[in-house]
Structure formats: structure tokens, C-alpha cells
mmCIF file of C-alpha atoms and ligand atoms in Angstrom:
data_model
loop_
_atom_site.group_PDB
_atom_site.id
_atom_site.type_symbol
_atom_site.label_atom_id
_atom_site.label_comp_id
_atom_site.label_asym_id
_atom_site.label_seq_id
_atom_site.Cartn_x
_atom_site.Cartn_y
_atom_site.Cartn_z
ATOM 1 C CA UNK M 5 0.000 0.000 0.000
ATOM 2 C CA UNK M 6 1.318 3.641 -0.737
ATOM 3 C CA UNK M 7 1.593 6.589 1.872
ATOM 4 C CA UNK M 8 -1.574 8.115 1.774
ATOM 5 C CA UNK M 9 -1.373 11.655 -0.216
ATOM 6 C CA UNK M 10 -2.205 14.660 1.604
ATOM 7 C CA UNK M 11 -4.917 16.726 0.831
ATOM 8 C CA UNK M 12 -4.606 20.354 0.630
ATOM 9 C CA UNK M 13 -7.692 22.484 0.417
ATOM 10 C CA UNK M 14 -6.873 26.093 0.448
ATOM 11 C CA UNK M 15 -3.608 28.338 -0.348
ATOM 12 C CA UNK M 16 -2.259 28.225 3.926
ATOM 13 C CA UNK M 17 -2.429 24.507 3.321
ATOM 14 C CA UNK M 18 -0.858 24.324 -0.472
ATOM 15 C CA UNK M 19 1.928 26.885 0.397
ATOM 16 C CA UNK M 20 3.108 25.392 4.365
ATOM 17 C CA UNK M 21 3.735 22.019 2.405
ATOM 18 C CA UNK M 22 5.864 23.247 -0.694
ATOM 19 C CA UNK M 23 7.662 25.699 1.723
ATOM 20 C CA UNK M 24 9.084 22.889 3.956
ATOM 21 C CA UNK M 25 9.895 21.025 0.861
ATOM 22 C CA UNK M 26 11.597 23.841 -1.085
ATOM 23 C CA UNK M 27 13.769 24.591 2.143
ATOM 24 C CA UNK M 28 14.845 20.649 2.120
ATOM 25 C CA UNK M 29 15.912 21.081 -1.761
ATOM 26 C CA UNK M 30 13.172 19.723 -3.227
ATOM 27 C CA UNK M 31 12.129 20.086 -6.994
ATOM 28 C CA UNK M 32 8.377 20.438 -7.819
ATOM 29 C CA UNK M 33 6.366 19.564 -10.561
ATOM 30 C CA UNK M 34 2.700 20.167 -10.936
ATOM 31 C CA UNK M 35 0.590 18.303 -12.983
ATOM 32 C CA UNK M 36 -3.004 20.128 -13.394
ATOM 33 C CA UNK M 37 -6.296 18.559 -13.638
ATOM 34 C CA UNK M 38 -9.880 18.432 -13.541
ATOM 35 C CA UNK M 39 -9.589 15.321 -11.702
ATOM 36 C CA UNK M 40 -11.550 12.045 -13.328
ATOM 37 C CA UNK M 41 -8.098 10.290 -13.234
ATOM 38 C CA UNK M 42 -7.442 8.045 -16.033
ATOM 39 C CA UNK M 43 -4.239 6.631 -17.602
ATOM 40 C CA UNK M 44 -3.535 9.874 -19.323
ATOM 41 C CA UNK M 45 -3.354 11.134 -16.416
ATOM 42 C CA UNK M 46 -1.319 9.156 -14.749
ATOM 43 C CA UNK M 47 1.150 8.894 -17.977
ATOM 44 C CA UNK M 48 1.543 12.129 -16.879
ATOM 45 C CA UNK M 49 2.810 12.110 -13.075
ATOM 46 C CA UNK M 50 5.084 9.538 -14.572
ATOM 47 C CA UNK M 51 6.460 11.866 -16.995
ATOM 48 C CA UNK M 52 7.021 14.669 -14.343
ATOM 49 C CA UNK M 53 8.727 12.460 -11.794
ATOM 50 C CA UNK M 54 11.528 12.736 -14.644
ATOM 51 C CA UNK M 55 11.343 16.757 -14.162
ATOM 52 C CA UNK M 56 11.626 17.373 -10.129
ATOM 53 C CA UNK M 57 10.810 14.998 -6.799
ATOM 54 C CA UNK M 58 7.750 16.080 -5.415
ATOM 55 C CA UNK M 59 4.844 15.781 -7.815
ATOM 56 C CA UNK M 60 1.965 18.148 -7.227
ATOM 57 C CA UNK M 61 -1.475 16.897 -8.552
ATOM 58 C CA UNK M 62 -4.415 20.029 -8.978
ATOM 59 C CA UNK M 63 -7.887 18.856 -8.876
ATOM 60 C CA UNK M 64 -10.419 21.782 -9.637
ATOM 61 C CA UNK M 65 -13.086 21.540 -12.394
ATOM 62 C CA UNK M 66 -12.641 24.815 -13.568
ATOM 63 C CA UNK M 67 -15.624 26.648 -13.989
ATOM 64 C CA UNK M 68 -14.418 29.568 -15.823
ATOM 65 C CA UNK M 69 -13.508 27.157 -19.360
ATOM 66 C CA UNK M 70 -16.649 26.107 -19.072
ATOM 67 C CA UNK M 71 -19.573 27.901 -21.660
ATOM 68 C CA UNK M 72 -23.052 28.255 -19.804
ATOM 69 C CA UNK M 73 -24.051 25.171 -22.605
ATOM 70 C CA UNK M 74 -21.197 22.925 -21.791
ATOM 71 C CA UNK M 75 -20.916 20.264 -18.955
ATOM 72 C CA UNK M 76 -19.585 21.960 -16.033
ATOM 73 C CA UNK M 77 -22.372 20.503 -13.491
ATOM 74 C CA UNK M 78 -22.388 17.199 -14.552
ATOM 75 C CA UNK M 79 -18.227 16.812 -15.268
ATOM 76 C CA UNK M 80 -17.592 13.965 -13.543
ATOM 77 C CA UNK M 81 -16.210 14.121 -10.157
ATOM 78 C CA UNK M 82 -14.809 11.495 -7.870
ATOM 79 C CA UNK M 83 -11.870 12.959 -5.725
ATOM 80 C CA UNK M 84 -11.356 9.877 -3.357
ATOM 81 C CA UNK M 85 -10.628 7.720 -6.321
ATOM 82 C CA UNK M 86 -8.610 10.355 -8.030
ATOM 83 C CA UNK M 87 -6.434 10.770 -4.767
ATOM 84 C CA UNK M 88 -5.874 6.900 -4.375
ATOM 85 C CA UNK M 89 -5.016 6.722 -7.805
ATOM 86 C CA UNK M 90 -2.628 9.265 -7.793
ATOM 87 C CA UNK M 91 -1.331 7.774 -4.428
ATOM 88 C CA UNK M 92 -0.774 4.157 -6.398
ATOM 89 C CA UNK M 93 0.924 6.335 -9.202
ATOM 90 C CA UNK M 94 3.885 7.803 -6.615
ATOM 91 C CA UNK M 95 3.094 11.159 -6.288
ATOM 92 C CA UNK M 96 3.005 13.577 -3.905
ATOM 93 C CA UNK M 97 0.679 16.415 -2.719
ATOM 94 C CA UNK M 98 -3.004 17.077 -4.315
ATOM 95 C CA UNK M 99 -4.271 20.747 -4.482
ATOM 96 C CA UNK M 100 -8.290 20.824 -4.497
ATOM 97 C CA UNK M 101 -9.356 24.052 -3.867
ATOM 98 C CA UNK M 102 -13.301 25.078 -3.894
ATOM 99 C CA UNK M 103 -14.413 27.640 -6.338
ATOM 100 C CA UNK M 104 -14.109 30.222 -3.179
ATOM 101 C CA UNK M 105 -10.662 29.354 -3.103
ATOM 102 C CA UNK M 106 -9.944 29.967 -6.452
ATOM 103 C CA UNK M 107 -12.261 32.607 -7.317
ATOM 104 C CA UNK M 108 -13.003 34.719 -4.532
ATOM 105 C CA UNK M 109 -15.833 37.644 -3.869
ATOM 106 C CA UNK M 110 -14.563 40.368 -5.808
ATOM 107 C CA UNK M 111 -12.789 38.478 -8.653
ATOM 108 C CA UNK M 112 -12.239 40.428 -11.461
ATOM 109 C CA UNK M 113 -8.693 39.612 -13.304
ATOM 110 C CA UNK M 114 -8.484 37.739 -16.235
ATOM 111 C CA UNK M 115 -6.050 36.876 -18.659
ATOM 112 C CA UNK M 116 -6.326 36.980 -22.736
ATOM 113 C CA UNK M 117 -4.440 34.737 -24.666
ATOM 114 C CA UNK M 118 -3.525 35.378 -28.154
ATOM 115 C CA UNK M 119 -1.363 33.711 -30.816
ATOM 116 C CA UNK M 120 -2.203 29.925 -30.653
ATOM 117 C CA UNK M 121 -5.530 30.933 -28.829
ATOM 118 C CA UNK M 122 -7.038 32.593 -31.395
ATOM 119 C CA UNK M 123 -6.132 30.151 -34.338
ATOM 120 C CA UNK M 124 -9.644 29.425 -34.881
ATOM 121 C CA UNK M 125 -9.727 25.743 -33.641
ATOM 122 C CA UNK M 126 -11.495 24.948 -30.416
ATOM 123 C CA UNK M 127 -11.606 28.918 -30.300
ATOM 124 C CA UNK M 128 -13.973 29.030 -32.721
ATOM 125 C CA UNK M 129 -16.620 26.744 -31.101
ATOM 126 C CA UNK M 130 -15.400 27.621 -27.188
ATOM 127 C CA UNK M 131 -14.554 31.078 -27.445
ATOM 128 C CA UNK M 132 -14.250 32.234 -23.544
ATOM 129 C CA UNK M 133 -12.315 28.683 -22.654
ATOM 130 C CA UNK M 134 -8.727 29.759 -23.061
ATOM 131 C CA UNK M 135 -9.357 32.710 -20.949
ATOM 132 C CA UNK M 136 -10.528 30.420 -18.470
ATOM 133 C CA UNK M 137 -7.763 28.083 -19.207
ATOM 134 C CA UNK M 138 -4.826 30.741 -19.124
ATOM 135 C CA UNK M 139 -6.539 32.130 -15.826
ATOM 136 C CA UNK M 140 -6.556 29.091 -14.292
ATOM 137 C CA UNK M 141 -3.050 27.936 -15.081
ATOM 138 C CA UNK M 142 -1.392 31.495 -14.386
ATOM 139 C CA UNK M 143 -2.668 31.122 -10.506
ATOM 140 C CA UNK M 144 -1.667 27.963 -10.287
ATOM 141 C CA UNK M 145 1.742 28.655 -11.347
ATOM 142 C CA UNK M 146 1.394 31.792 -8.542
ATOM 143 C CA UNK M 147 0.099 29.557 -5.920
ATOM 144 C CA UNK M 148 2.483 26.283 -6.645
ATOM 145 C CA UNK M 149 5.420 28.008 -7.925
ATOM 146 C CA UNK M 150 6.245 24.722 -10.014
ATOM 147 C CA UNK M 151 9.826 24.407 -11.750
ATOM 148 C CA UNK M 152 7.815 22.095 -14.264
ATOM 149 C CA UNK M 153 4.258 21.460 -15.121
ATOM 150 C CA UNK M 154 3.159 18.674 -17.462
ATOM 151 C CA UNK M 155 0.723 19.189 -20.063
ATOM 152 C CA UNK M 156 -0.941 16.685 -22.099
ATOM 153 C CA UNK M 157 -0.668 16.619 -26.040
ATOM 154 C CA UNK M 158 -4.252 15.099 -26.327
ATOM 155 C CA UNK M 159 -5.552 19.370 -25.676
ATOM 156 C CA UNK M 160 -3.048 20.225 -28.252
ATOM 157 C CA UNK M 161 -3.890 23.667 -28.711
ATOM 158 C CA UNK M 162 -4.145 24.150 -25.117
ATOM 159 C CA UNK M 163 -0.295 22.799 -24.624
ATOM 160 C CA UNK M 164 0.801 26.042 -27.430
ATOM 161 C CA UNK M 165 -2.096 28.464 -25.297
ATOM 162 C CA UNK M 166 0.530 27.625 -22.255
ATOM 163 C CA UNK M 167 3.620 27.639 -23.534
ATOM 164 C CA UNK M 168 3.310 31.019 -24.767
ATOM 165 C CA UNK M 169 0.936 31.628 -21.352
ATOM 166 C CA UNK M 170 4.494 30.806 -19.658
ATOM 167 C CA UNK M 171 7.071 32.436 -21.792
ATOM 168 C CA UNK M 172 5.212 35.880 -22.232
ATOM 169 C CA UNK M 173 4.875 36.358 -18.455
ATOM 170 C CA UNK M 174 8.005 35.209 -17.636
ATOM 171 C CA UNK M 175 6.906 32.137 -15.516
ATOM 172 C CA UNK M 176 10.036 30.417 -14.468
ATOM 173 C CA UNK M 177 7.991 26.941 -14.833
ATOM 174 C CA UNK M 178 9.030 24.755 -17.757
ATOM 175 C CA UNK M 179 6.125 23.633 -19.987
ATOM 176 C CA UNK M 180 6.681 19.839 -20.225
ATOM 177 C CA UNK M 181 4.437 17.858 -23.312
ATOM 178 C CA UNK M 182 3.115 14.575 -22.877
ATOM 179 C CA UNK M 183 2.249 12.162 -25.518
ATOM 180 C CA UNK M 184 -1.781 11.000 -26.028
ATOM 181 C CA UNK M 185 -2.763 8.305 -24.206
ATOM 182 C CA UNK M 186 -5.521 5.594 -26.031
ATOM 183 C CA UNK M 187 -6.998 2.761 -25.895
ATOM 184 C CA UNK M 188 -6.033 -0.382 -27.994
ATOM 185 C CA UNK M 189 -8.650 0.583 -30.657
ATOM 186 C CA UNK M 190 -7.067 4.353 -30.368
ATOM 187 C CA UNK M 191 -9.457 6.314 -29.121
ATOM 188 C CA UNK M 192 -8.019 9.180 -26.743
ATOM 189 C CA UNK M 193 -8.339 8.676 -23.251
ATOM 190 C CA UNK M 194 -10.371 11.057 -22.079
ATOM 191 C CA UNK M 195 -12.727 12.071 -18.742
ATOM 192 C CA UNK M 196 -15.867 12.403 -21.209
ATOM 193 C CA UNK M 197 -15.447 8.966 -22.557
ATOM 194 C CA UNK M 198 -17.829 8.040 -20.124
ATOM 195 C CA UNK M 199 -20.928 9.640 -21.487
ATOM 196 C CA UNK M 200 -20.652 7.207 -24.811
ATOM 197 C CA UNK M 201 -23.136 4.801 -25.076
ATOM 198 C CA UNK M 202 -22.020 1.346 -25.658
ATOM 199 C CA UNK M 203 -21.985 2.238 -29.674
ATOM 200 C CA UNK M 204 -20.737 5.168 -29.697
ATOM 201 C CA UNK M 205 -17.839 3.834 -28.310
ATOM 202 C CA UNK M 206 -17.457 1.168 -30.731
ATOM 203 C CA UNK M 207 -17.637 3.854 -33.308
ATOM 204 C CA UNK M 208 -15.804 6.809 -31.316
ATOM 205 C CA UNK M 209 -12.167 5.471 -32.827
ATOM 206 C CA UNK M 210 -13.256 6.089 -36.344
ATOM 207 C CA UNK M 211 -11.967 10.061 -35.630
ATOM 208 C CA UNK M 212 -8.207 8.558 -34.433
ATOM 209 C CA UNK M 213 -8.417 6.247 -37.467
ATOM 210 C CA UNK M 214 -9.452 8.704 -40.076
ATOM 211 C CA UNK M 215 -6.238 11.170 -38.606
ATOM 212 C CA UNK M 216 -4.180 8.645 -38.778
ATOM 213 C CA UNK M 217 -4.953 7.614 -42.314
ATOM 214 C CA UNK M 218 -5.257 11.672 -43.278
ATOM 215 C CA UNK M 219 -1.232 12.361 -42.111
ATOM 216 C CA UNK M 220 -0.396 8.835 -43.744
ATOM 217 C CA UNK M 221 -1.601 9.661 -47.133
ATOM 218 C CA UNK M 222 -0.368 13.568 -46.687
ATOM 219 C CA UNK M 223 3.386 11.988 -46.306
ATOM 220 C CA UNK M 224 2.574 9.971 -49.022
ATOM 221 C CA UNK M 225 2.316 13.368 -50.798
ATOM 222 C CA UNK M 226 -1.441 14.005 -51.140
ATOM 223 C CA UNK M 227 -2.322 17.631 -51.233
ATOM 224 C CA UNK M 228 -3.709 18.430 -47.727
ATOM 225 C CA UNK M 229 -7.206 19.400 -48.976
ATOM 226 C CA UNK M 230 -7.593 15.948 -50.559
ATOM 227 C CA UNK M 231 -6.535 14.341 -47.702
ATOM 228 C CA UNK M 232 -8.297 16.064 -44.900
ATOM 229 C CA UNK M 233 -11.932 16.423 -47.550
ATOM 230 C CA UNK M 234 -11.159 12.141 -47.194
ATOM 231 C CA UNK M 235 -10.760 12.302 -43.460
ATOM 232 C CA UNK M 236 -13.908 14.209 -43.010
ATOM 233 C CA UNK M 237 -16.113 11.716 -45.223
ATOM 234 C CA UNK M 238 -15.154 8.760 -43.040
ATOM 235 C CA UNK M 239 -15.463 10.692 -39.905
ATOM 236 C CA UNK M 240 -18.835 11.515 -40.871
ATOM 237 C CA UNK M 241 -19.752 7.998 -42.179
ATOM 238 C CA UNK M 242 -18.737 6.872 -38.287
ATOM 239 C CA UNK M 243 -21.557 9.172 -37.159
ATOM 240 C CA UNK M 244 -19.894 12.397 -35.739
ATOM 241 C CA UNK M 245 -20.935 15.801 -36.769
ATOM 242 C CA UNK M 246 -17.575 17.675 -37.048
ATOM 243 C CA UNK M 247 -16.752 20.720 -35.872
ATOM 244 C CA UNK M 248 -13.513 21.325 -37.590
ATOM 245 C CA UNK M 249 -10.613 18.885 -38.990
ATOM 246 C CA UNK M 250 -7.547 20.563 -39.611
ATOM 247 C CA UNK M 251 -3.946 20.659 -40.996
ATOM 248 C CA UNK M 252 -1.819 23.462 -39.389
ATOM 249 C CA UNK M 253 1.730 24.293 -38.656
ATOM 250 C CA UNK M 254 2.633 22.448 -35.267
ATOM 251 C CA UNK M 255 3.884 24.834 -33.402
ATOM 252 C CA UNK M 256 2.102 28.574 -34.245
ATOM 253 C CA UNK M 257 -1.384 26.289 -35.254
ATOM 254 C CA UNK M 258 -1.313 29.117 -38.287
ATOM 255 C CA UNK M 259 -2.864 28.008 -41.372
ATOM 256 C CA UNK M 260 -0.638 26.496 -44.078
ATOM 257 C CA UNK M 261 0.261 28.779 -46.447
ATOM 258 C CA UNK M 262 3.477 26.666 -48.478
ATOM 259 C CA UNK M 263 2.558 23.193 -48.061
ATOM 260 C CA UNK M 264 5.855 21.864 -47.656
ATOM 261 C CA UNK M 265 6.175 23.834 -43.977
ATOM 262 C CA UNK M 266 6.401 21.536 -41.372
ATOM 263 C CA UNK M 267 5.759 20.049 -39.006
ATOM 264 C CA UNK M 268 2.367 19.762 -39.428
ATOM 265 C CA UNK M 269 0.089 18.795 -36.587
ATOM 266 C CA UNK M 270 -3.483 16.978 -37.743
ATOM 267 C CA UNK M 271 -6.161 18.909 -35.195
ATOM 268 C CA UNK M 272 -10.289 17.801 -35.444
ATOM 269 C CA UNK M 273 -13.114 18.245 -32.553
ATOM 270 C CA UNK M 274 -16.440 15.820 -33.630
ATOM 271 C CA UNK M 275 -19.494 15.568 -32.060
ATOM 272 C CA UNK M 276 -21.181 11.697 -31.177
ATOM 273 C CA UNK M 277 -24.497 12.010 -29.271
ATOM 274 C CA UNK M 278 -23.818 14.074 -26.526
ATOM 275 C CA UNK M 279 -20.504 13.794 -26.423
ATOM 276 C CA UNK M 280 -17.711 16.289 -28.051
ATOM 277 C CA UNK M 281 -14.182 14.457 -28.212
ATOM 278 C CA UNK M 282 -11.169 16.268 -29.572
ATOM 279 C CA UNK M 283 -7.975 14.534 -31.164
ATOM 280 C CA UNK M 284 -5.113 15.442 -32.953
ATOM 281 C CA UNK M 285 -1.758 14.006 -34.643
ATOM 282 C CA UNK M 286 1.597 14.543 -35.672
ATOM 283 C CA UNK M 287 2.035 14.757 -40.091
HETATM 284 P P1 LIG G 323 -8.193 17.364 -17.887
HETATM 285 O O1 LIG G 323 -8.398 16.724 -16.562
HETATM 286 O O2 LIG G 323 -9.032 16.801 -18.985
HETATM 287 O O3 LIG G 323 -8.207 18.876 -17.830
HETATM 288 O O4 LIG G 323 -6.709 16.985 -18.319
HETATM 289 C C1 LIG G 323 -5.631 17.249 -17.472
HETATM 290 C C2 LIG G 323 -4.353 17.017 -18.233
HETATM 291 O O5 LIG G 323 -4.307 15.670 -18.690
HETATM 292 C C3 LIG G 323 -4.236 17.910 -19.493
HETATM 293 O O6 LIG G 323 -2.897 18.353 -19.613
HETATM 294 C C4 LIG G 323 -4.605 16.956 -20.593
HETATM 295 O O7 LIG G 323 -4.056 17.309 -21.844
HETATM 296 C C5 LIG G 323 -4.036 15.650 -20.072
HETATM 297 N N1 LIG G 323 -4.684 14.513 -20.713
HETATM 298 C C6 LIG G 323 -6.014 14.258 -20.784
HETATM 299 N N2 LIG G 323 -6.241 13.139 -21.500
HETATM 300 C C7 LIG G 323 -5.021 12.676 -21.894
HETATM 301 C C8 LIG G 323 -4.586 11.560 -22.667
HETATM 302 N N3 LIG G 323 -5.437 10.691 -23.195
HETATM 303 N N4 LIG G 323 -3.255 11.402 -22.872
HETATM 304 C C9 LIG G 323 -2.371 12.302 -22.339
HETATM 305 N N5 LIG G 323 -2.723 13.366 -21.609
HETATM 306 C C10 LIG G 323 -4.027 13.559 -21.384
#
């Protein structure tokens, strides 16, 4: 059995426990999430044990990425189980503030991200949630005071959103990517997964497949248009009503002007049922 994890709630609690381990030597690493722990997750307090020794775990569905149409009250939440997973997976110290805690009477501050926010992705159809996002993150990296903080490639826009986030205000926290997560069929491990009905699960990995097959046939040389117009067809024949499948430069997420730049990054966001999963690979 692991150590049980300790809990902090609020910013006395957070700050008392990285103090004593700062003054020890210790390195810290936060991993952020909206809790709902699955093996992405967990891929990713693996990676940042590489990056520092204590390994800081926020749980706080953040209510400010959320649009008044999306998900926010019925996100799924299950703390204990998040805590003893995280426990299992070696790490150190969870953060789960309330919404008090993080957004106090009198609230008013918010920060605008540009550049890779604006690229007219997930921007388009969520256009307050990298406000949210940046918010979020830029208190966390106050609070925590990280020396690394993983990030997941499976919110690929979100991972460029932060890196800037981090290099424009001069957060001495380095922006560590992990790699997607997925099942053996390739779908994306993600915390929504769960709303799928039994077949719209078995078709959900038709948007991984039809990526895959899209960057395949653009290094096989096919013009991008052809290629992603062939993607879209047999994401739609799955089921999904898309909301946008794109080719874009990797890093900047600018639209391709000269079709040789690379690298190219494969980004899409589809709708099954309910249920809006997002996916992306490397060209
Ligand atoms: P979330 O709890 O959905 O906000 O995600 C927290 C972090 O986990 C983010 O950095 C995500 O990009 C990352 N993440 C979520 N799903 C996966 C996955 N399937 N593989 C790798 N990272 C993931």
C-alpha cells in the first residue's frame, strides 16, 4: 500500500507544504487537472517524476472554461478515487481548492491569450475557454510556484495556449508535453469517454483512425485538402458531426500557407451524441 497523499484544500495549506519542501531542496512539478483520473493522467505524473521529486497533482473543475451550454455541473467528479489513484501512481501532494478558493468575492482579473488561442480551432466553437484556461493555469503557477508542469498533447492547442501563457509572463515553470494516451482501438483517453453509449464507443475510434490515415496519405504526398476532404467523409460515415478537422503548422497552429512547412500537426473536434471528443496528430 502507498503513503496516503495529503490533501490540501486552500492556499495556507498548499503553500506550508511546498515551503518545507523547497527549504529541504526539493524540486516540484505540478501536474493540473480536472480530476476524473485516467491513464492519461497518470502517464503524466510519470512523466514529471523525470522533471523534479515532489509531484503536485491540482484537482479543480474549472468553472471559468466552461460555456453556460457545456458540462460543467455534470463533469464527472470522484476525488477519493482520483487521490488513491494518484497515491498508487507515486506522487506527492493534491491541491483541491473550492471555487471560493480559487475565485473569490470580488474576482475580477483575467487573462487573454492570443497567438495559438485565437487560431480558430477549439476557439472558434469555445470562445471564452482559453481565458478560463490561461486564468486558471497562471494562478496555479502563482500559488504552486512549479519548476515544471506537465501538459498533455491530447488538448493540443491548449499545450501552445501555455507555452506562450508561460514564456510571455516570464513564468520560471518549464512547460513539459506529454504524448496522447488511447486505448487499444485508439481512441483518446479522455474524462468524457464516459458519457458514450455502448456504440458510440465502438464507433468513437473512427476520428483517431481517419487522422491517422489523413497524415499517412499527406506523407505519401497528397495535397492536404484531398486528404483532410477524405478524413472528413469517413469521420462523418462513423456518425460524428464535425466541428472542424484541420492541418496546421505544429507549433504557431497558423494556417498552411506553403505546403511543404512543417511540421504539421493533424487537429479535429467531432461531435457523437452528446458527447464532443477532440484529437489530434503529428504529419
Ligand atoms: P483534464 O483533466 O481533462 O483537464 O486533463 C488534465 C491534463 O491531462 C491535461 O494536460 C490533458 O491534456 C491531459 N490529458 C487528458 N487526457 C489525456 C490523454 N489521453 N493522454 C495524455 N494526456 C491527457
Amino acid at each position: 500500500m502507498p503513503d496516503p497523499v495529503p490533501i490540501a484544500y486552500d492556499l495556507a495549506g498548499l503553500r506550508g507544504q511546498l515551503a518545507a519542501w523547497r527549504a529541504l531542496g526539493e524540486t516540484i512539478v505540478l501536474v493540473p487537472t480536472m480530476g476524473a483520473l485516467h491513464a492519461g493522467h497518470i502517464s503524466l505524473v510519470d512523466i514529471a517524476k523525470r522533471h523534479g521529486s515532489k509531484i503536485v497533482m491540482s484537482i479543480f473543475v474549472n468553472p471559468t472554461q466552461f460555456a453556460p451550454t457545456e458540462d460543467l455541473s455534470t463533469y464527472p467528479r470522484s476525488l477519493e478515487e482520483d487521490v488513491a489513484k494518484f497515491a498508487d501512481a507515486g506522487g506527492d501532494l493534491v491541491f483541491a481548492p473550492d471555487v471560493e478558493t480559487m475565485y473569490p468575492q470580488g474576482f475580477v482579473t483575467t487573462v487573454v491569450p492570443a497567438g495559438p488561442a485565437t487560431a480558430g480551432l477549439e476557439d472558434r466553437f469555445r470562445p471564452t475557454h482559453f481565458a478560463g484556461v490561461a486564468t486558471i493555469v497562471a494562478k496555479l503557477f502563482n500559488q504552486c510556484r512549479p519548476d515544471a508542469a506537465v501538459f498533455g498533447e491530447k488538448d493540443y492547442q491548449q499545450l501552445k495556449v501555455l507555452t506562450c501563457l508561460a514564456r510571455d509572463l516570464d513564468f520560471e515553470t518549464k512547460i513539459v508535453a506529454a504524448p496522447i494516451v488511447r486505448e487499444a482501438d485508439g481512441l483518446a483517453l479522455s474524462s468524457r469517454n464516459v458519457y458514450l453509449t455502448a456504440d458510440e464507443r465502438q464507433r468513437a475510434p473512427a476520428l483517431q483512425q481517419a487522422l491517422a490515415q489523413c497524415a499517412g496519405a499527406i506523407r505519401a504526398g497528397e495535397p492536404f485538402a484531398d486528404a483532410v476532404a477524405k478524413a472528413s467523409s469517413l469521420t462523418e460515415a462513423a456518425g460524428f458531426a464535425i466541428d472542424y478537422i484541420e492541418a496546421r503548422q505544429a507549433e504557431t497552429l497558423a494556417r498552411l500557407s506553403d505546403p511543404a512547412e512543417k511540421p504539421v500537426r493533424l487537429l479535429a473536434a467531432a461531435r457523437i451524441g452528446r458527447t464532443r471528443l477532440i484529437d489530434n496528430v503529428a504529419v
